[in-house]
mmCIF file of C-alpha atoms and ligand atoms in Angstrom:
data_model
loop_
_atom_site.group_PDB
_atom_site.id
_atom_site.type_symbol
_atom_site.label_atom_id
_atom_site.label_comp_id
_atom_site.label_asym_id
_atom_site.label_seq_id
_atom_site.Cartn_x
_atom_site.Cartn_y
_atom_site.Cartn_z
ATOM 1 C CA UNK A 150 0.000 0.000 0.000
ATOM 2 C CA UNK A 151 1.245 3.531 -0.826
ATOM 3 C CA UNK A 152 0.081 7.043 -0.005
ATOM 4 C CA UNK A 153 0.778 9.165 -3.046
ATOM 5 C CA UNK A 154 0.557 12.923 -3.305
ATOM 6 C CA UNK A 155 -1.540 13.455 -6.437
ATOM 7 C CA UNK A 156 -1.904 17.237 -6.220
ATOM 8 C CA UNK A 157 -0.361 20.177 -4.362
ATOM 9 C CA UNK A 158 -1.505 23.744 -3.826
ATOM 10 C CA UNK A 159 -0.712 26.876 -1.875
ATOM 11 C CA UNK A 160 -2.332 30.139 -0.875
ATOM 12 C CA UNK A 161 -0.216 33.204 -0.196
ATOM 13 C CA UNK A 162 -1.817 36.496 0.868
ATOM 14 C CA UNK A 163 -1.072 39.218 -1.720
ATOM 15 C CA UNK A 164 0.091 41.791 0.849
ATOM 16 C CA UNK A 165 3.917 41.619 0.938
ATOM 17 C CA UNK A 166 5.735 43.361 3.776
ATOM 18 C CA UNK A 167 9.493 43.846 3.505
ATOM 19 C CA UNK A 168 11.948 44.163 6.376
ATOM 20 C CA UNK A 169 12.385 47.846 5.534
ATOM 21 C CA UNK A 170 8.648 48.388 5.879
ATOM 22 C CA UNK A 171 8.673 46.777 9.346
ATOM 23 C CA UNK A 172 11.622 48.966 10.326
ATOM 24 C CA UNK A 173 9.455 52.057 9.823
ATOM 25 C CA UNK A 174 7.478 51.268 12.995
ATOM 26 C CA UNK A 175 9.789 48.857 14.866
ATOM 27 C CA UNK A 176 13.315 49.132 16.277
ATOM 28 C CA UNK A 177 14.809 46.718 13.749
ATOM 29 C CA UNK A 178 16.504 46.801 10.374
ATOM 30 C CA UNK A 179 16.824 44.797 7.189
ATOM 31 C CA UNK A 180 20.453 43.885 7.873
ATOM 32 C CA UNK A 181 19.686 42.306 11.286
ATOM 33 C CA UNK A 182 16.711 40.315 10.041
ATOM 34 C CA UNK A 183 18.486 39.026 6.914
ATOM 35 C CA UNK A 184 21.713 38.143 8.670
ATOM 36 C CA UNK A 185 20.039 36.448 11.680
ATOM 37 C CA UNK A 186 17.222 34.643 9.837
ATOM 38 C CA UNK A 187 17.501 34.823 6.033
ATOM 39 C CA UNK A 188 14.087 36.539 5.886
ATOM 40 C CA UNK A 189 13.592 39.369 3.388
ATOM 41 C CA UNK A 190 9.797 39.646 3.342
ATOM 42 C CA UNK A 191 6.603 38.038 4.591
ATOM 43 C CA UNK A 192 3.023 37.957 3.292
ATOM 44 C CA UNK A 193 0.256 38.965 5.697
ATOM 45 C CA UNK A 194 -3.518 38.517 5.536
ATOM 46 C CA UNK A 195 -5.893 41.450 5.368
ATOM 47 C CA UNK A 196 -8.519 41.996 8.064
ATOM 48 C CA UNK A 197 -11.199 39.951 6.310
ATOM 49 C CA UNK A 198 -9.100 36.814 5.775
ATOM 50 C CA UNK A 199 -8.741 34.010 8.307
ATOM 51 C CA UNK A 200 -7.104 30.622 8.490
ATOM 52 C CA UNK A 201 -9.905 28.695 6.747
ATOM 53 C CA UNK A 202 -9.859 31.075 3.754
ATOM 54 C CA UNK A 203 -6.192 30.340 3.086
ATOM 55 C CA UNK A 204 -6.619 26.633 3.845
ATOM 56 C CA UNK A 205 -9.540 26.248 1.436
ATOM 57 C CA UNK A 206 -7.763 28.186 -1.330
ATOM 58 C CA UNK A 207 -4.665 26.003 -1.053
ATOM 59 C CA UNK A 208 -6.831 22.861 -1.051
ATOM 60 C CA UNK A 209 -8.768 23.977 -4.145
ATOM 61 C CA UNK A 210 -5.451 24.558 -5.898
ATOM 62 C CA UNK A 211 -4.303 21.043 -4.947
ATOM 63 C CA UNK A 212 -7.553 19.553 -6.293
ATOM 64 C CA UNK A 213 -7.269 21.628 -9.480
ATOM 65 C CA UNK A 214 -3.729 20.379 -10.028
ATOM 66 C CA UNK A 215 -4.819 16.741 -9.750
ATOM 67 C CA UNK A 216 -7.434 17.419 -12.445
ATOM 68 C CA UNK A 217 -5.046 19.362 -14.715
ATOM 69 C CA UNK A 218 -2.346 16.719 -14.461
ATOM 70 C CA UNK A 219 -4.796 13.858 -14.943
ATOM 71 C CA UNK A 220 -3.812 12.113 -11.709
ATOM 72 C CA UNK A 221 -7.541 11.503 -11.079
ATOM 73 C CA UNK A 222 -10.497 10.711 -13.319
ATOM 74 C CA UNK A 223 -12.734 13.471 -11.944
ATOM 75 C CA UNK A 224 -13.135 16.504 -14.190
ATOM 76 C CA UNK A 225 -14.024 19.339 -11.832
ATOM 77 C CA UNK A 226 -12.846 20.530 -8.422
ATOM 78 C CA UNK A 227 -16.397 20.096 -7.071
ATOM 79 C CA UNK A 228 -16.589 16.510 -8.327
ATOM 80 C CA UNK A 229 -13.148 15.686 -6.923
ATOM 81 C CA UNK A 230 -13.978 17.310 -3.554
ATOM 82 C CA UNK A 231 -16.857 14.848 -3.194
ATOM 83 C CA UNK A 232 -14.379 11.943 -3.331
ATOM 84 C CA UNK A 233 -12.310 13.236 -0.399
ATOM 85 C CA UNK A 234 -12.713 11.059 2.705
ATOM 86 C CA UNK A 235 -10.827 13.200 5.241
ATOM 87 C CA UNK A 236 -9.986 16.876 5.527
ATOM 88 C CA UNK A 237 -7.197 17.475 8.029
ATOM 89 C CA UNK A 238 -6.004 20.975 8.836
ATOM 90 C CA UNK A 239 -2.732 21.403 10.697
ATOM 91 C CA UNK A 240 -2.766 24.811 12.346
ATOM 92 C CA UNK A 241 -2.283 26.682 15.590
ATOM 93 C CA UNK A 242 -4.200 29.743 14.468
ATOM 94 C CA UNK A 243 -7.551 28.277 13.449
ATOM 95 C CA UNK A 244 -10.664 30.365 12.874
ATOM 96 C CA UNK A 245 -12.116 29.793 16.331
ATOM 97 C CA UNK A 246 -10.481 29.596 19.720
ATOM 98 C CA UNK A 247 -11.954 26.359 21.033
ATOM 99 C CA UNK A 248 -14.444 24.960 18.539
ATOM 100 C CA UNK A 249 -15.387 24.180 15.834
ATOM 101 C CA UNK A 250 -12.337 22.714 14.141
ATOM 102 C CA UNK A 251 -11.120 24.801 11.213
ATOM 103 C CA UNK A 252 -11.186 21.632 9.094
ATOM 104 C CA UNK A 253 -14.989 21.615 9.403
ATOM 105 C CA UNK A 254 -15.183 25.147 7.971
ATOM 106 C CA UNK A 255 -12.842 24.123 5.161
ATOM 107 C CA UNK A 256 -14.809 20.923 4.457
ATOM 108 C CA UNK A 257 -17.929 23.040 3.972
ATOM 109 C CA UNK A 258 -16.124 25.654 1.827
ATOM 110 C CA UNK A 259 -14.859 22.904 -0.470
ATOM 111 C CA UNK A 260 -18.173 21.051 -0.645
ATOM 112 C CA UNK A 261 -16.336 17.917 0.548
ATOM 113 C CA UNK A 262 -19.630 16.523 1.838
ATOM 114 C CA UNK A 263 -18.415 12.943 2.197
ATOM 115 C CA UNK A 264 -15.349 13.773 4.278
ATOM 116 C CA UNK A 265 -14.647 13.634 7.976
ATOM 117 C CA UNK A 266 -12.825 16.703 9.288
ATOM 118 C CA UNK A 267 -10.328 17.308 12.063
ATOM 119 C CA UNK A 268 -7.561 19.666 13.134
ATOM 120 C CA UNK A 269 -4.055 18.870 14.277
ATOM 121 C CA UNK A 270 -2.826 21.603 16.614
ATOM 122 C CA UNK A 271 0.898 21.073 16.869
ATOM 123 C CA UNK A 272 2.499 24.328 15.854
ATOM 124 C CA UNK A 273 5.099 24.159 13.100
ATOM 125 C CA UNK A 274 5.169 20.328 13.167
ATOM 126 C CA UNK A 275 1.421 20.126 12.443
ATOM 127 C CA UNK A 276 1.734 19.338 8.734
ATOM 128 C CA UNK A 277 3.985 16.307 9.257
ATOM 129 C CA UNK A 278 1.713 15.072 12.062
ATOM 130 C CA UNK A 279 -1.315 15.630 9.782
ATOM 131 C CA UNK A 280 0.340 13.778 6.903
ATOM 132 C CA UNK A 281 1.031 10.726 9.053
ATOM 133 C CA UNK A 282 -2.449 10.909 10.603
ATOM 134 C CA UNK A 283 -3.969 11.098 7.123
ATOM 135 C CA UNK A 284 -1.980 8.094 5.876
ATOM 136 C CA UNK A 285 -2.968 6.196 9.019
ATOM 137 C CA UNK A 286 -6.663 6.962 8.608
ATOM 138 C CA UNK A 287 -6.566 5.865 4.966
ATOM 139 C CA UNK A 288 -4.773 2.640 5.847
ATOM 140 C CA UNK A 289 -7.102 1.472 8.645
ATOM 141 C CA UNK A 290 -10.315 1.717 6.649
ATOM 142 C CA UNK A 291 -10.869 0.093 3.247
ATOM 143 C CA UNK A 292 -13.582 2.616 2.466
ATOM 144 C CA UNK A 293 -11.253 5.611 2.638
ATOM 145 C CA UNK A 294 -9.101 6.515 -0.375
ATOM 146 C CA UNK A 295 -8.329 10.225 -0.367
ATOM 147 C CA UNK A 296 -7.358 12.773 2.262
ATOM 148 C CA UNK A 297 -6.680 16.470 1.950
ATOM 149 C CA UNK A 298 -3.784 17.382 4.215
ATOM 150 C CA UNK A 299 -3.484 21.102 4.776
ATOM 151 C CA UNK A 300 -1.046 23.241 6.747
ATOM 152 C CA UNK A 301 -2.377 26.761 7.329
ATOM 153 C CA UNK A 302 -1.414 29.515 9.720
ATOM 154 C CA UNK A 303 -2.085 33.206 10.262
ATOM 155 C CA UNK A 304 0.312 33.815 13.124
ATOM 156 C CA UNK A 305 0.312 37.532 12.296
ATOM 157 C CA UNK A 306 -2.875 37.557 14.414
ATOM 158 C CA UNK A 307 -1.026 36.138 17.445
ATOM 159 C CA UNK A 308 2.318 37.898 17.573
ATOM 160 C CA UNK A 309 3.080 40.984 19.600
ATOM 161 C CA UNK A 310 3.788 43.532 16.879
ATOM 162 C CA UNK A 311 5.852 45.581 19.335
ATOM 163 C CA UNK A 312 8.223 42.658 20.120
ATOM 164 C CA UNK A 313 10.986 42.726 17.499
ATOM 165 C CA UNK A 314 12.407 39.384 18.640
ATOM 166 C CA UNK A 315 9.296 37.478 17.462
ATOM 167 C CA UNK A 316 7.110 39.523 15.115
ATOM 168 C CA UNK A 317 9.711 39.842 12.341
ATOM 169 C CA UNK A 318 9.938 36.044 12.065
ATOM 170 C CA UNK A 319 6.434 35.078 10.962
ATOM 171 C CA UNK A 320 4.312 35.244 7.827
ATOM 172 C CA UNK A 321 0.865 33.935 6.847
ATOM 173 C CA UNK A 322 0.049 31.229 4.293
ATOM 174 C CA UNK A 323 -1.308 27.779 3.554
ATOM 175 C CA UNK A 324 -0.263 24.701 1.620
ATOM 176 C CA UNK A 325 -2.139 21.505 0.815
ATOM 177 C CA UNK A 326 -1.572 18.052 -0.614
ATOM 178 C CA UNK A 327 -4.141 15.570 -1.876
ATOM 179 C CA UNK A 328 -3.135 12.153 -0.577
ATOM 180 C CA UNK A 329 -4.399 9.002 -2.303
ATOM 181 C CA UNK A 330 -4.118 5.409 -1.182
ATOM 182 C CA UNK A 331 -2.614 3.338 -3.995
ATOM 183 C CA UNK A 332 -1.195 -0.141 -4.482
ATOM 184 C CA UNK A 333 2.238 1.229 -5.439
ATOM 185 C CA UNK A 334 5.308 1.659 -3.248
ATOM 186 C CA UNK A 335 5.418 5.431 -3.785
ATOM 187 C CA UNK A 336 4.379 8.422 -1.739
ATOM 188 C CA UNK A 337 4.837 8.769 1.988
ATOM 189 C CA UNK A 338 7.156 5.861 2.790
ATOM 190 C CA UNK A 339 7.776 6.550 6.451
ATOM 191 C CA UNK A 340 7.271 9.281 9.035
ATOM 192 C CA UNK A 341 8.824 9.972 12.399
ATOM 193 C CA UNK A 342 6.892 11.948 15.019
ATOM 194 C CA UNK A 343 8.475 13.139 18.239
ATOM 195 C CA UNK A 344 8.063 15.515 21.153
ATOM 196 C CA UNK A 345 9.842 16.852 24.197
ATOM 197 C CA UNK A 346 7.151 18.427 26.350
ATOM 198 C CA UNK A 347 9.718 19.596 28.888
ATOM 199 C CA UNK A 348 10.311 22.460 26.450
ATOM 200 C CA UNK A 349 6.642 23.501 26.415
ATOM 201 C CA UNK A 350 7.447 26.896 27.944
ATOM 202 C CA UNK A 351 10.000 27.731 25.252
ATOM 203 C CA UNK A 352 7.370 28.599 22.645
ATOM 204 C CA UNK A 353 3.995 29.305 24.133
ATOM 205 C CA UNK A 354 0.821 31.323 24.038
ATOM 206 C CA UNK A 355 -0.092 31.407 27.732
ATOM 207 C CA UNK A 356 -3.434 33.083 27.835
ATOM 208 C CA UNK A 357 -6.842 31.689 26.939
ATOM 209 C CA UNK A 358 -6.553 27.968 27.654
ATOM 210 C CA UNK A 359 -8.032 26.112 30.626
ATOM 211 C CA UNK A 360 -4.899 26.886 32.689
ATOM 212 C CA UNK A 361 -5.460 30.626 32.372
ATOM 213 C CA UNK A 362 -8.832 31.257 30.709
ATOM 214 C CA UNK A 363 -10.211 34.585 29.557
ATOM 215 C CA UNK A 364 -12.293 36.148 32.312
ATOM 216 C CA UNK A 365 -14.978 38.744 32.444
ATOM 217 C CA UNK A 366 -13.406 42.187 32.607
ATOM 218 C CA UNK A 367 -9.993 41.098 31.252
ATOM 219 C CA UNK A 368 -8.164 44.011 29.692
ATOM 220 C CA UNK A 369 -4.917 43.659 27.772
ATOM 221 C CA UNK A 370 -2.237 46.214 27.079
ATOM 222 C CA UNK A 371 -1.111 43.796 24.351
ATOM 223 C CA UNK A 372 -3.477 41.047 23.095
ATOM 224 C CA UNK A 373 -2.499 37.452 24.042
ATOM 225 C CA UNK A 374 0.494 36.523 21.930
ATOM 226 C CA UNK A 375 3.299 34.033 21.301
ATOM 227 C CA UNK A 376 6.279 34.126 23.670
ATOM 228 C CA UNK A 377 9.520 32.455 22.652
ATOM 229 C CA UNK A 378 12.884 31.502 24.091
ATOM 230 C CA UNK A 379 14.617 31.853 20.733
ATOM 231 C CA UNK A 380 17.953 30.391 21.797
ATOM 232 C CA UNK A 381 16.397 27.228 23.289
ATOM 233 C CA UNK A 382 14.222 26.652 20.217
ATOM 234 C CA UNK A 383 17.242 27.206 17.979
ATOM 235 C CA UNK A 384 19.291 24.511 19.733
ATOM 236 C CA UNK A 385 16.351 22.098 19.776
ATOM 237 C CA UNK A 386 15.691 22.709 16.075
ATOM 238 C CA UNK A 387 19.244 22.024 14.900
ATOM 239 C CA UNK A 388 19.301 18.738 16.853
ATOM 240 C CA UNK A 389 15.807 17.773 15.675
ATOM 241 C CA UNK A 390 16.659 18.289 11.996
ATOM 242 C CA UNK A 391 19.931 16.382 12.182
ATOM 243 C CA UNK A 392 18.545 13.457 14.217
ATOM 244 C CA UNK A 393 15.315 13.109 12.228
ATOM 245 C CA UNK A 394 17.175 12.976 8.914
ATOM 246 C CA UNK A 395 19.597 10.375 10.255
ATOM 247 C CA UNK A 396 16.804 8.227 11.727
ATOM 248 C CA UNK A 397 14.698 8.292 8.555
ATOM 249 C CA UNK A 398 17.646 7.344 6.352
ATOM 250 C CA UNK A 399 18.683 4.512 8.685
ATOM 251 C CA UNK A 400 15.139 3.172 8.954
ATOM 252 C CA UNK A 401 14.758 2.999 5.165
ATOM 253 C CA UNK A 402 18.353 1.773 4.583
ATOM 254 C CA UNK A 403 19.095 4.820 2.431
ATOM 255 C CA UNK A 404 22.061 7.161 2.319
ATOM 256 C CA UNK A 405 21.962 10.889 1.819
ATOM 257 C CA UNK A 406 23.008 10.346 -1.817
ATOM 258 C CA UNK A 407 19.630 8.674 -2.371
ATOM 259 C CA UNK A 408 17.830 11.894 -1.379
ATOM 260 C CA UNK A 409 17.117 14.447 -4.121
ATOM 261 C CA UNK A 410 16.142 17.236 -1.756
ATOM 262 C CA UNK A 411 15.521 17.977 1.907
ATOM 263 C CA UNK A 412 12.548 20.253 2.574
ATOM 264 C CA UNK A 413 12.941 21.671 6.089
ATOM 265 C CA UNK A 414 10.477 23.755 8.053
ATOM 266 C CA UNK A 415 11.357 27.335 7.160
ATOM 267 C CA UNK A 416 11.948 28.981 10.540
ATOM 268 C CA UNK A 417 15.434 30.386 10.146
ATOM 269 C CA UNK A 418 18.004 29.865 7.383
ATOM 270 C CA UNK A 419 20.735 29.757 10.030
ATOM 271 C CA UNK A 420 19.084 26.775 11.727
ATOM 272 C CA UNK A 421 19.189 24.913 8.411
ATOM 273 C CA UNK A 422 22.806 25.935 7.776
ATOM 274 C CA UNK A 423 23.818 24.695 11.240
ATOM 275 C CA UNK A 424 22.036 21.362 10.683
ATOM 276 C CA UNK A 425 23.695 20.986 7.272
ATOM 277 C CA UNK A 426 27.074 21.581 8.886
ATOM 278 C CA UNK A 427 26.302 19.053 11.643
ATOM 279 C CA UNK A 428 25.489 16.421 8.997
ATOM 280 C CA UNK A 429 28.398 17.483 6.758
ATOM 281 C CA UNK A 430 25.945 18.139 3.921
ATOM 282 C CA UNK A 431 26.073 20.875 1.297
ATOM 283 C CA UNK A 432 23.494 23.592 2.009
ATOM 284 C CA UNK A 433 22.165 23.144 -1.543
ATOM 285 C CA UNK A 434 20.700 19.814 -0.456
ATOM 286 C CA UNK A 435 18.127 21.829 1.534
ATOM 287 C CA UNK A 436 15.360 23.817 -0.145
ATOM 288 C CA UNK A 437 14.866 27.295 1.302
ATOM 289 C CA UNK A 438 12.202 29.845 0.415
ATOM 290 C CA UNK A 439 12.149 31.607 3.797
ATOM 291 C CA UNK A 440 13.462 34.811 2.176
ATOM 292 C CA UNK A 441 10.070 35.417 0.580
ATOM 293 C CA UNK A 442 7.572 33.972 3.062
ATOM 294 C CA UNK A 443 9.297 34.034 6.509
ATOM 295 C CA UNK A 444 8.086 31.373 8.966
ATOM 296 C CA UNK A 445 4.557 30.310 7.947
ATOM 297 C CA UNK A 446 4.491 27.613 10.665
ATOM 298 C CA UNK A 447 2.324 24.611 9.635
ATOM 299 C CA UNK A 448 2.219 25.914 6.073
ATOM 300 C CA UNK A 449 5.931 26.150 5.366
ATOM 301 C CA UNK A 450 6.546 22.571 4.202
ATOM 302 C CA UNK A 451 3.440 22.187 1.990
ATOM 303 C CA UNK A 452 4.075 25.640 0.471
ATOM 304 C CA UNK A 453 7.631 24.539 -0.329
ATOM 305 C CA UNK A 454 6.409 21.228 -1.801
ATOM 306 C CA UNK A 455 3.950 23.069 -4.036
ATOM 307 C CA UNK A 456 6.576 25.556 -5.185
ATOM 308 C CA UNK A 457 8.964 22.734 -6.039
ATOM 309 C CA UNK A 458 6.240 20.678 -7.713
ATOM 310 C CA UNK A 459 4.943 23.512 -9.880
ATOM 311 C CA UNK A 460 8.431 24.548 -10.941
ATOM 312 C CA UNK A 461 9.155 20.989 -12.103
ATOM 313 C CA UNK A 462 11.934 20.374 -9.577
ATOM 314 C CA UNK A 463 10.368 17.149 -8.267
ATOM 315 C CA UNK A 464 10.766 14.225 -10.637
ATOM 316 C CA UNK A 465 8.849 10.978 -10.381
ATOM 317 C CA UNK A 466 10.818 8.536 -8.239
ATOM 318 C CA UNK A 467 12.799 11.244 -6.395
ATOM 319 C CA UNK A 468 13.216 10.749 -2.656
ATOM 320 C CA UNK A 469 12.240 13.913 -0.752
ATOM 321 C CA UNK A 470 12.830 14.267 2.947
ATOM 322 C CA UNK A 471 10.633 16.741 4.885
ATOM 323 C CA UNK A 472 11.563 17.724 8.427
ATOM 324 C CA UNK A 473 9.750 19.980 10.891
ATOM 325 C CA UNK A 474 10.076 21.255 14.457
ATOM 326 C CA UNK A 475 8.140 23.652 16.613
ATOM 327 C CA UNK A 476 6.295 24.438 19.816
ATOM 328 C CA UNK A 477 5.589 21.585 22.162
ATOM 329 C CA UNK A 478 8.414 21.139 21.650
ATOM 330 C CA UNK A 479 7.699 18.795 18.742
ATOM 331 C CA UNK A 480 9.428 17.490 15.666
ATOM 332 C CA UNK A 481 8.682 15.218 12.756
ATOM 333 C CA UNK A 482 9.977 14.001 9.441
ATOM 334 C CA UNK A 483 8.555 12.285 6.394
ATOM 335 C CA UNK A 484 10.333 10.439 3.624
ATOM 336 C CA UNK A 485 8.431 10.679 0.345
ATOM 337 C CA UNK A 486 9.068 8.882 -2.937
ATOM 338 C CA UNK A 487 7.596 11.349 -5.436
HETATM 339 O O1 LIG B 27 8.988 27.575 14.060
HETATM 340 C C1 LIG B 27 9.779 27.625 15.182
HETATM 341 C C2 LIG B 27 9.792 29.043 15.638
HETATM 342 N N1 LIG B 27 10.936 29.631 16.183
HETATM 343 C C3 LIG B 27 12.231 29.451 15.834
HETATM 344 O O2 LIG B 27 12.628 28.639 15.082
HETATM 345 C C4 LIG B 27 13.182 30.422 16.478
HETATM 346 C C5 LIG B 27 14.536 29.840 16.786
HETATM 347 N N2 LIG B 27 15.441 30.891 17.191
HETATM 348 C C6 LIG B 27 15.967 31.781 16.311
HETATM 349 O O3 LIG B 27 15.726 31.687 15.111
HETATM 350 C C7 LIG B 27 16.897 32.853 16.839
HETATM 351 O O4 LIG B 27 17.173 32.603 18.203
HETATM 352 C C8 LIG B 27 16.299 34.283 16.700
HETATM 353 C C9 LIG B 27 16.249 34.678 15.210
HETATM 354 C C10 LIG B 27 14.902 34.360 17.268
HETATM 355 C C11 LIG B 27 17.169 35.303 17.422
HETATM 356 O O5 LIG B 27 18.487 35.280 16.913
HETATM 357 P P1 LIG B 27 19.746 35.324 17.895
HETATM 358 O O6 LIG B 27 20.942 35.377 17.044
HETATM 359 O O7 LIG B 27 19.589 34.165 18.846
HETATM 360 O O8 LIG B 27 19.560 36.720 18.590
HETATM 361 P P2 LIG B 27 19.364 37.028 20.147
HETATM 362 O O9 LIG B 27 17.987 36.676 20.580
HETATM 363 O O10 LIG B 27 20.523 36.446 20.923
HETATM 364 O O11 LIG B 27 19.499 38.604 20.166
HETATM 365 C C12 LIG B 27 20.704 39.263 19.812
HETATM 366 C C13 LIG B 27 20.456 40.746 19.821
HETATM 367 C C14 LIG B 27 19.763 41.256 21.088
HETATM 368 O O12 LIG B 27 20.306 42.520 21.415
HETATM 369 P P3 LIG B 27 21.409 42.661 22.574
HETATM 370 O O13 LIG B 27 20.729 42.164 23.818
HETATM 371 O O14 LIG B 27 22.580 41.812 22.148
HETATM 372 O O15 LIG B 27 21.687 44.119 22.590
HETATM 373 C C15 LIG B 27 18.339 41.460 20.659
HETATM 374 O O16 LIG B 27 17.670 42.457 21.389
HETATM 375 O O17 LIG B 27 19.616 41.109 18.732
HETATM 376 C C16 LIG B 27 18.537 41.903 19.232
HETATM 377 N N3 LIG B 27 17.378 41.676 18.378
HETATM 378 C C17 LIG B 27 17.086 42.418 17.298
HETATM 379 N N4 LIG B 27 17.714 43.474 16.753
HETATM 380 C C18 LIG B 27 17.179 43.996 15.649
HETATM 381 C C19 LIG B 27 16.426 40.706 18.503
HETATM 382 N N5 LIG B 27 15.526 40.822 17.513
HETATM 383 C C20 LIG B 27 15.918 41.871 16.769
HETATM 384 C C21 LIG B 27 15.403 42.475 15.597
HETATM 385 N N6 LIG B 27 16.067 43.538 15.080
HETATM 386 N N7 LIG B 27 14.284 42.032 14.981
#
């Protein structure tokens, strides 16, 4: 049994904000942001757009690609949406605070009437967790064949725009893949999922959960926002990338020469460079598009996959290794035969 990606899509908000534009209202500058992160710009949603809007747009684009490329027999996006058995949205910035799941909103927007819907809330690792969950749900039930796996985040709504050490890092966006159960040995070959909850405080949004709920009369100088121990996350991330890559290769009896491209979570170009150095790999082995989009959290890997796919850089049979890390702290990797 295989779990092939038969379509990819992305949704990027049109509003592009450069480092120089941020520096007009924040004590920062283009040189610091570029040299410490590799980020040159980010795309941010307008006031009317929320997580489900981006998620649904990226999913429609993935469905449209499957139709255009003839990887399915259905002829319209609406027809194909009806064949989807699961809609899974990986996100930490869903439309609603507690319920309903954003995946339910997306399922309705797509007209995917025959699909179950659920969210995976696992910060920047959400997409890899959602991919493995999707493959698992397809494998345990003969009746399920297709799952839409979406990573979508609008963290611009949850950063403190006066805190230069976090707000410059993030951008908004969504990416989606249409996963199909097949009888080939291609697609998602193996995934690793991991966590170290002792680092939960290192990347956290404290307010609003059952530990510290909103109360009547609450007033905020700054709305509830993400707090981060950047150094600790940095160290965790470099280790997570290096160890996940090594474990996936060992488990599949592959060497790095068998891998066409590594697609890392795009949090900081320096994290990727440090991991490459640790593994004695050329940096070119890693795909980076952080310069344009910044850290789009759950969306960064599926956006990268779609960019690579549409530009023809992924050839059939290529081994692609995706690796993510984020709040939790969590990490995950997936080895895909394209
Ligand atoms: O998806 C996972 C999400 N998070 C991550 O992956 C983050 C992982 N961590 C990182 O990427 C890095 O730790 C950061 C990019 C967040 C920070 O880089 P750093 O090289 O660790 O900088 P730092 O926090 O040690 O700060 C160095 C200096 C400080 O000034 P002083 O105290 O040395 O005077 C900061 O105040 O840089 C200052 N600084 C800035 N200066 C200009 C911090 N942010 C900025 C900024 N512009 N935006």
